[in-house]
Coordinates of N, CA and C and ligand atoms in Angstrom, one line a residue:
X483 N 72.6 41.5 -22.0 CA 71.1 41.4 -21.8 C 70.5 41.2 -23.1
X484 N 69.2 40.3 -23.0 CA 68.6 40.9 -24.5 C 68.2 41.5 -24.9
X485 N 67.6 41.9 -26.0 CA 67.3 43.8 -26.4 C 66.6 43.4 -27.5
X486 N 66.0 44.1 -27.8 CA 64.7 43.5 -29.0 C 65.4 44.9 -30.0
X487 N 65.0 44.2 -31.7 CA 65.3 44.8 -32.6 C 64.1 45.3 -33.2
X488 N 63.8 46.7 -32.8 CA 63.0 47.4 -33.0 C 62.6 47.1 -34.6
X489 N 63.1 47.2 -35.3 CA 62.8 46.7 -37.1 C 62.4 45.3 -37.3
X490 N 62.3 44.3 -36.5 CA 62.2 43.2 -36.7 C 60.8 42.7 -35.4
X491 N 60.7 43.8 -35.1 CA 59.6 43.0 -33.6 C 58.0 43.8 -34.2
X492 N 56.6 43.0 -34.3 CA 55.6 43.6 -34.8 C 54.8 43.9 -33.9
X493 N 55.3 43.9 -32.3 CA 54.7 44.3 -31.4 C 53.6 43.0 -31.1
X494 N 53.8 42.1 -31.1 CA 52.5 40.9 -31.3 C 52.3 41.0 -29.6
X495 N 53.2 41.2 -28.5 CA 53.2 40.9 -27.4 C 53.5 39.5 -26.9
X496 N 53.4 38.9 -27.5 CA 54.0 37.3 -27.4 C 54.8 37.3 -26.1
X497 N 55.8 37.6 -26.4 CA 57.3 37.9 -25.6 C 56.4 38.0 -23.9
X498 N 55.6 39.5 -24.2 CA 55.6 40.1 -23.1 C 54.7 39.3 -22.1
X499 N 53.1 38.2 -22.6 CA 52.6 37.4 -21.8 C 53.2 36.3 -21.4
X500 N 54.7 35.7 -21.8 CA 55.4 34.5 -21.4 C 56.5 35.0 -20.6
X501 N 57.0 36.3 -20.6 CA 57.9 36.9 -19.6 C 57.9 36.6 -18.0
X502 N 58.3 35.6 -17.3 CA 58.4 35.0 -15.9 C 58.5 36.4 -15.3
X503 N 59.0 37.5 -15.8 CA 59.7 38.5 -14.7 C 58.8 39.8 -15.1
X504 N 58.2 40.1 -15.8 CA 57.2 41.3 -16.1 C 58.0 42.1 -16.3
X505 N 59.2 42.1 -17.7 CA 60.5 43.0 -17.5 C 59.9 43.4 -19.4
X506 N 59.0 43.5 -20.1 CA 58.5 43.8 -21.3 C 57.8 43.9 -21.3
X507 N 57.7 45.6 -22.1 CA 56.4 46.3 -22.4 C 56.4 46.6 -23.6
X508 N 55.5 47.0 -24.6 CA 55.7 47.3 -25.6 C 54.6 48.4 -25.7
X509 N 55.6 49.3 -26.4 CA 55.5 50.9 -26.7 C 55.2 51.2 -27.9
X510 N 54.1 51.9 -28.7 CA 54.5 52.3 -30.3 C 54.8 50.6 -30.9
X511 N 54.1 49.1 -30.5 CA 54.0 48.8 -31.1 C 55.5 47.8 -31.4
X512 N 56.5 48.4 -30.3 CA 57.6 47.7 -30.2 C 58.1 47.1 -28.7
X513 N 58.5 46.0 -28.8 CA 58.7 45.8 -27.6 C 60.2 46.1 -26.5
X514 N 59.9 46.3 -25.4 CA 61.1 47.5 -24.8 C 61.4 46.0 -23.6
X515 N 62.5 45.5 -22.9 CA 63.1 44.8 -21.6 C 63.7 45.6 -20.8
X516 N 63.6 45.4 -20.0 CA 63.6 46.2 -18.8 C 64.8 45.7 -18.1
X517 N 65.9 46.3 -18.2 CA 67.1 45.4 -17.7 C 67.0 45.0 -16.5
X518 N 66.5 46.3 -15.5 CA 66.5 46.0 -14.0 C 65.2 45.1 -13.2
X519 N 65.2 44.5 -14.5 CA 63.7 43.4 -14.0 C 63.9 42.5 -14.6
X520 N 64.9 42.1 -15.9 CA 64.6 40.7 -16.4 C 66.0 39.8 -16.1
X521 N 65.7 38.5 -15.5 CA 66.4 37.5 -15.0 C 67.0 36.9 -16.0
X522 N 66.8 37.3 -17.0 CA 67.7 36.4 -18.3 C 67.4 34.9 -18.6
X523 N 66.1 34.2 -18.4 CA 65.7 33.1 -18.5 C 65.7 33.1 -20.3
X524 N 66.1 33.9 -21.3 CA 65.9 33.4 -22.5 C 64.8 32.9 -23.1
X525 N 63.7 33.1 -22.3 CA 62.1 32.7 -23.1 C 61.9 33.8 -23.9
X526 N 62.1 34.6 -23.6 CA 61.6 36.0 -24.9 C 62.2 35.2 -26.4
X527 N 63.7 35.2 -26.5 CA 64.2 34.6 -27.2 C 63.4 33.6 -28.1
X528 N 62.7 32.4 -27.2 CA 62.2 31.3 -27.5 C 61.0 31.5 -28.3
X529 N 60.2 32.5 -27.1 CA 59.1 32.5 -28.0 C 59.0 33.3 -29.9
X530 N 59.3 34.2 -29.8 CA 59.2 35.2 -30.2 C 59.2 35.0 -32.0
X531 N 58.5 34.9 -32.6 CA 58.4 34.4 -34.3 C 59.0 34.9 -34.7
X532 N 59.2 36.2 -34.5 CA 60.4 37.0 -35.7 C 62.0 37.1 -35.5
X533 N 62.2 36.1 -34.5 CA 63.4 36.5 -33.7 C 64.3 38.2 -33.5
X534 N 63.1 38.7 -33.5 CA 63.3 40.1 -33.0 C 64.0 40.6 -31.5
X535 N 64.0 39.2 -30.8 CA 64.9 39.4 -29.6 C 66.1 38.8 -29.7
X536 N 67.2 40.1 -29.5 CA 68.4 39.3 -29.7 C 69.7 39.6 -29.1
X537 N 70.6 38.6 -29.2 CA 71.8 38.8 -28.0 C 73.0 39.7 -28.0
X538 N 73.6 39.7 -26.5 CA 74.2 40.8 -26.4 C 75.3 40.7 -27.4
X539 N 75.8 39.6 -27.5 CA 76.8 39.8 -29.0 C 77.0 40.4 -30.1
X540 N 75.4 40.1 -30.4 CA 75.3 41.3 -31.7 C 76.2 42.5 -31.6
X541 N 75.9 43.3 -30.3 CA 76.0 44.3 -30.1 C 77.6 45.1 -30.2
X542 N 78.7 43.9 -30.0 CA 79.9 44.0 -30.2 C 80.8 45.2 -30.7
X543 N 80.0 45.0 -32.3 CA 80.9 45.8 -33.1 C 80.4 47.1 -33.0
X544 N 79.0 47.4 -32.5 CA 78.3 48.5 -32.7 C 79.4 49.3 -31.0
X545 N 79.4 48.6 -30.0 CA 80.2 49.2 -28.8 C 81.3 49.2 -28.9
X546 N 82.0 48.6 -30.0 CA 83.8 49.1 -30.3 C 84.0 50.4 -31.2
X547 N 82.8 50.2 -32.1 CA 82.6 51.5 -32.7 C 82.8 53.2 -31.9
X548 N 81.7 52.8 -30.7 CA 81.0 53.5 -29.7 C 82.6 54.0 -28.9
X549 N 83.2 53.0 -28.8 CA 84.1 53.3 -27.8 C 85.5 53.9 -28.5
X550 N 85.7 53.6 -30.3 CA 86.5 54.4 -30.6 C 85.8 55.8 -31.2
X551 N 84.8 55.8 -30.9 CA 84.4 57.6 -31.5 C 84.6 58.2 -30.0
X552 N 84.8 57.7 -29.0 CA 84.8 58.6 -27.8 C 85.8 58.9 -27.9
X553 N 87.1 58.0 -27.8 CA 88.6 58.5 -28.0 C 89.0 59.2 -29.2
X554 N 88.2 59.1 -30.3 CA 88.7 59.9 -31.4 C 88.1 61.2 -30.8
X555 N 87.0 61.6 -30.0 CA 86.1 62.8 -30.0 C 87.5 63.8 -28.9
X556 N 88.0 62.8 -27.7 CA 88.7 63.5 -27.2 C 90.2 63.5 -27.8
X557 N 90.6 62.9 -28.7 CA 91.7 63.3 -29.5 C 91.2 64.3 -30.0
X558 N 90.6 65.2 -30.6 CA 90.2 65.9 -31.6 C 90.3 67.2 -30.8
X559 N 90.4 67.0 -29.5 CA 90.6 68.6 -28.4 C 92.0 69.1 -28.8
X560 N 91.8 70.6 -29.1 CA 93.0 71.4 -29.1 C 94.1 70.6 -28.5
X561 N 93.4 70.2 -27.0 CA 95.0 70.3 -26.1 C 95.9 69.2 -26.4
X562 N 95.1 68.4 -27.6 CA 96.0 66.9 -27.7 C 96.7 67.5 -29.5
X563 N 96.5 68.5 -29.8 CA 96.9 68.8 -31.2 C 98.3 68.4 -31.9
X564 N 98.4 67.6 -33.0 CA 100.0 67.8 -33.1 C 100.8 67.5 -31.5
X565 N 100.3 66.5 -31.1 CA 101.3 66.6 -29.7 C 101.3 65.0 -29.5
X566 N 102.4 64.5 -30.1 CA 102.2 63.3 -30.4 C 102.6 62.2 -28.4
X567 N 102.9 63.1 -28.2 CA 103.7 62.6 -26.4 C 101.9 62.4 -25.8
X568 N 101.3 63.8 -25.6 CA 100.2 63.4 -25.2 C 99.2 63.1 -25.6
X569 N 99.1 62.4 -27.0 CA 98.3 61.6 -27.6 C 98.7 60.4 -27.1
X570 N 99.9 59.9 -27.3 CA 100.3 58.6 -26.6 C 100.0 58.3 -25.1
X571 N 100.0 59.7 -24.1 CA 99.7 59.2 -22.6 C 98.3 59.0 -22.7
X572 N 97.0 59.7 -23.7 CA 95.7 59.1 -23.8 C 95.9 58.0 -23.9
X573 N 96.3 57.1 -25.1 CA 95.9 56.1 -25.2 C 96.3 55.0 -24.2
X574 N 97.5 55.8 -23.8 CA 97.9 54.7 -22.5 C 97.0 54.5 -21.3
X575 N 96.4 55.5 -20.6 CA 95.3 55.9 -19.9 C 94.1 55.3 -20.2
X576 N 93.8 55.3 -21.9 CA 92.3 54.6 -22.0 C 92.5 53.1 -22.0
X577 N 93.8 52.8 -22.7 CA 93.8 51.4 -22.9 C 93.8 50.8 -21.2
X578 N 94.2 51.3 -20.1 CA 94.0 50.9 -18.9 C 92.8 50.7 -18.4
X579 N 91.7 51.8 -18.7 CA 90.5 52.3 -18.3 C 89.7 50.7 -19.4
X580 N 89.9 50.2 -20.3 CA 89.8 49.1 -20.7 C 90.3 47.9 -20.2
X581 N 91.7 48.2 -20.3 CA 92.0 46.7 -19.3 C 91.4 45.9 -18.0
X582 N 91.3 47.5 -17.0 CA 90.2 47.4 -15.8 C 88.9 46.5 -16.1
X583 N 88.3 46.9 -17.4 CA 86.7 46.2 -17.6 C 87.2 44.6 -17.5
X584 N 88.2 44.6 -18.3 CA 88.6 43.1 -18.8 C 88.8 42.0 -17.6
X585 N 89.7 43.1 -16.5 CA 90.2 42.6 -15.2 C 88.3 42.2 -14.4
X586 N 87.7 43.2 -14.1 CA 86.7 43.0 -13.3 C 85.8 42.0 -14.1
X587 N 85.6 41.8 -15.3 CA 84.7 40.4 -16.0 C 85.5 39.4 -15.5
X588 N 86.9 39.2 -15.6 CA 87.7 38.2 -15.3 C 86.9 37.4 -14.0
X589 N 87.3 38.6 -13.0 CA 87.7 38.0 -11.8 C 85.7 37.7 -11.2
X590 N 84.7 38.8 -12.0 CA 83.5 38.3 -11.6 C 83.2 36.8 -12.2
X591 N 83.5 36.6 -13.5 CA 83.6 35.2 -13.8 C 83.5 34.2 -12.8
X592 N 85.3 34.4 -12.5 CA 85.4 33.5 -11.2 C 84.7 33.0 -10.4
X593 N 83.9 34.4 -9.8 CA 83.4 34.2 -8.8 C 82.0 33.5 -9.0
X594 N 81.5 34.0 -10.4 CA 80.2 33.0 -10.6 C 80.6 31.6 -11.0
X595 N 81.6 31.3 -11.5 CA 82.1 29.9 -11.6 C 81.8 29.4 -10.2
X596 N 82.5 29.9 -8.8 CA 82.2 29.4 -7.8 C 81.2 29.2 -7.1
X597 N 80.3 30.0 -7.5 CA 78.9 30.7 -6.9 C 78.2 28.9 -7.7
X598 N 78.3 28.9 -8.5 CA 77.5 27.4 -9.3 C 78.2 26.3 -8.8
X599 N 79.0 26.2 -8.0 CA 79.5 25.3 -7.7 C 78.8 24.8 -5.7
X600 N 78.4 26.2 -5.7 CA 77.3 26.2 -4.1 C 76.9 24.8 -3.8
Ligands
SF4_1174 S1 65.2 36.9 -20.7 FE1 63.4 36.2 -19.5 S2 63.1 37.7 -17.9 FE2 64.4 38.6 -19.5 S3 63.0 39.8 -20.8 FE3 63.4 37.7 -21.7 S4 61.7 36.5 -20.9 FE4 61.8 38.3 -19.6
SF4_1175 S1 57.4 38.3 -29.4 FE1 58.9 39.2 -30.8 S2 57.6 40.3 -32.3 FE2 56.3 39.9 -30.5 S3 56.4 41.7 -29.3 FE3 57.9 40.3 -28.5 S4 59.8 40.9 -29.6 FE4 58.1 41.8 -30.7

């Protein structure tokens, strides 16, 4: 989705009067998308002079971050201490609980490959 970079957006409203889907408000002067209302037509993007709206890519390194402080937070429990067997069944466990995501983009892919082909 796109997500506006609070440091970079001056609140001009720009974005939010060319918004097809009324999925942008701006708060304090920053502007906020509304995931469960914007259709992703990329005009925010377009308009926007400071390119303060920006893609989900960015976001990458900041959610692999995110996702190894969780598994470091539950390694860090007593019960995984010095116990190198069930440290190993975590990671086996999470790396699945990841595989899954990988599996379900895959296969929604697909199905929007098909879906455009209607
Ligand atoms: S991508 Fe389109 S619908 Fe979504 S917030 Fe931007 S302008 Fe609105
Ligand atoms: S157009 Fe850009 S700077 Fe203006 S409110 Fe929207 S995101 Fe912020």
């Amino acid at each position: 989705m796109p997500w506006v970079n609070g440091e970079m957006c001056t609140g001009c409203e720009l974005c939010v009067d060319e918004c097809p889907a009324g999925a942008i408000s701006v708060e304090q002067e920053v502007a906020h998308i509304d995931d469960t209302l914007c259709i992703r037509c990329g005009v925010c993007h377009d308009v926007c002079p400071n390119e303060a709206v920006r893609h989900d890519g960015e976001r990458i390194p900041e959610e692999v971050e995110s996702n190894v402080a969780w598994v470091r937070r539950m390694l860090s429990n007593d019960y995984y201490s010095g116990d190198t067997e069930k440290r190993g069944a975590l990671m086996e466990r999470v790396e699945r609980y990841f595989r899954k995501d990988i599996k379900v983009a895959e296969k929604t892919i697909e199905r929007l490959r098909a879906m455009a082909g209607d």
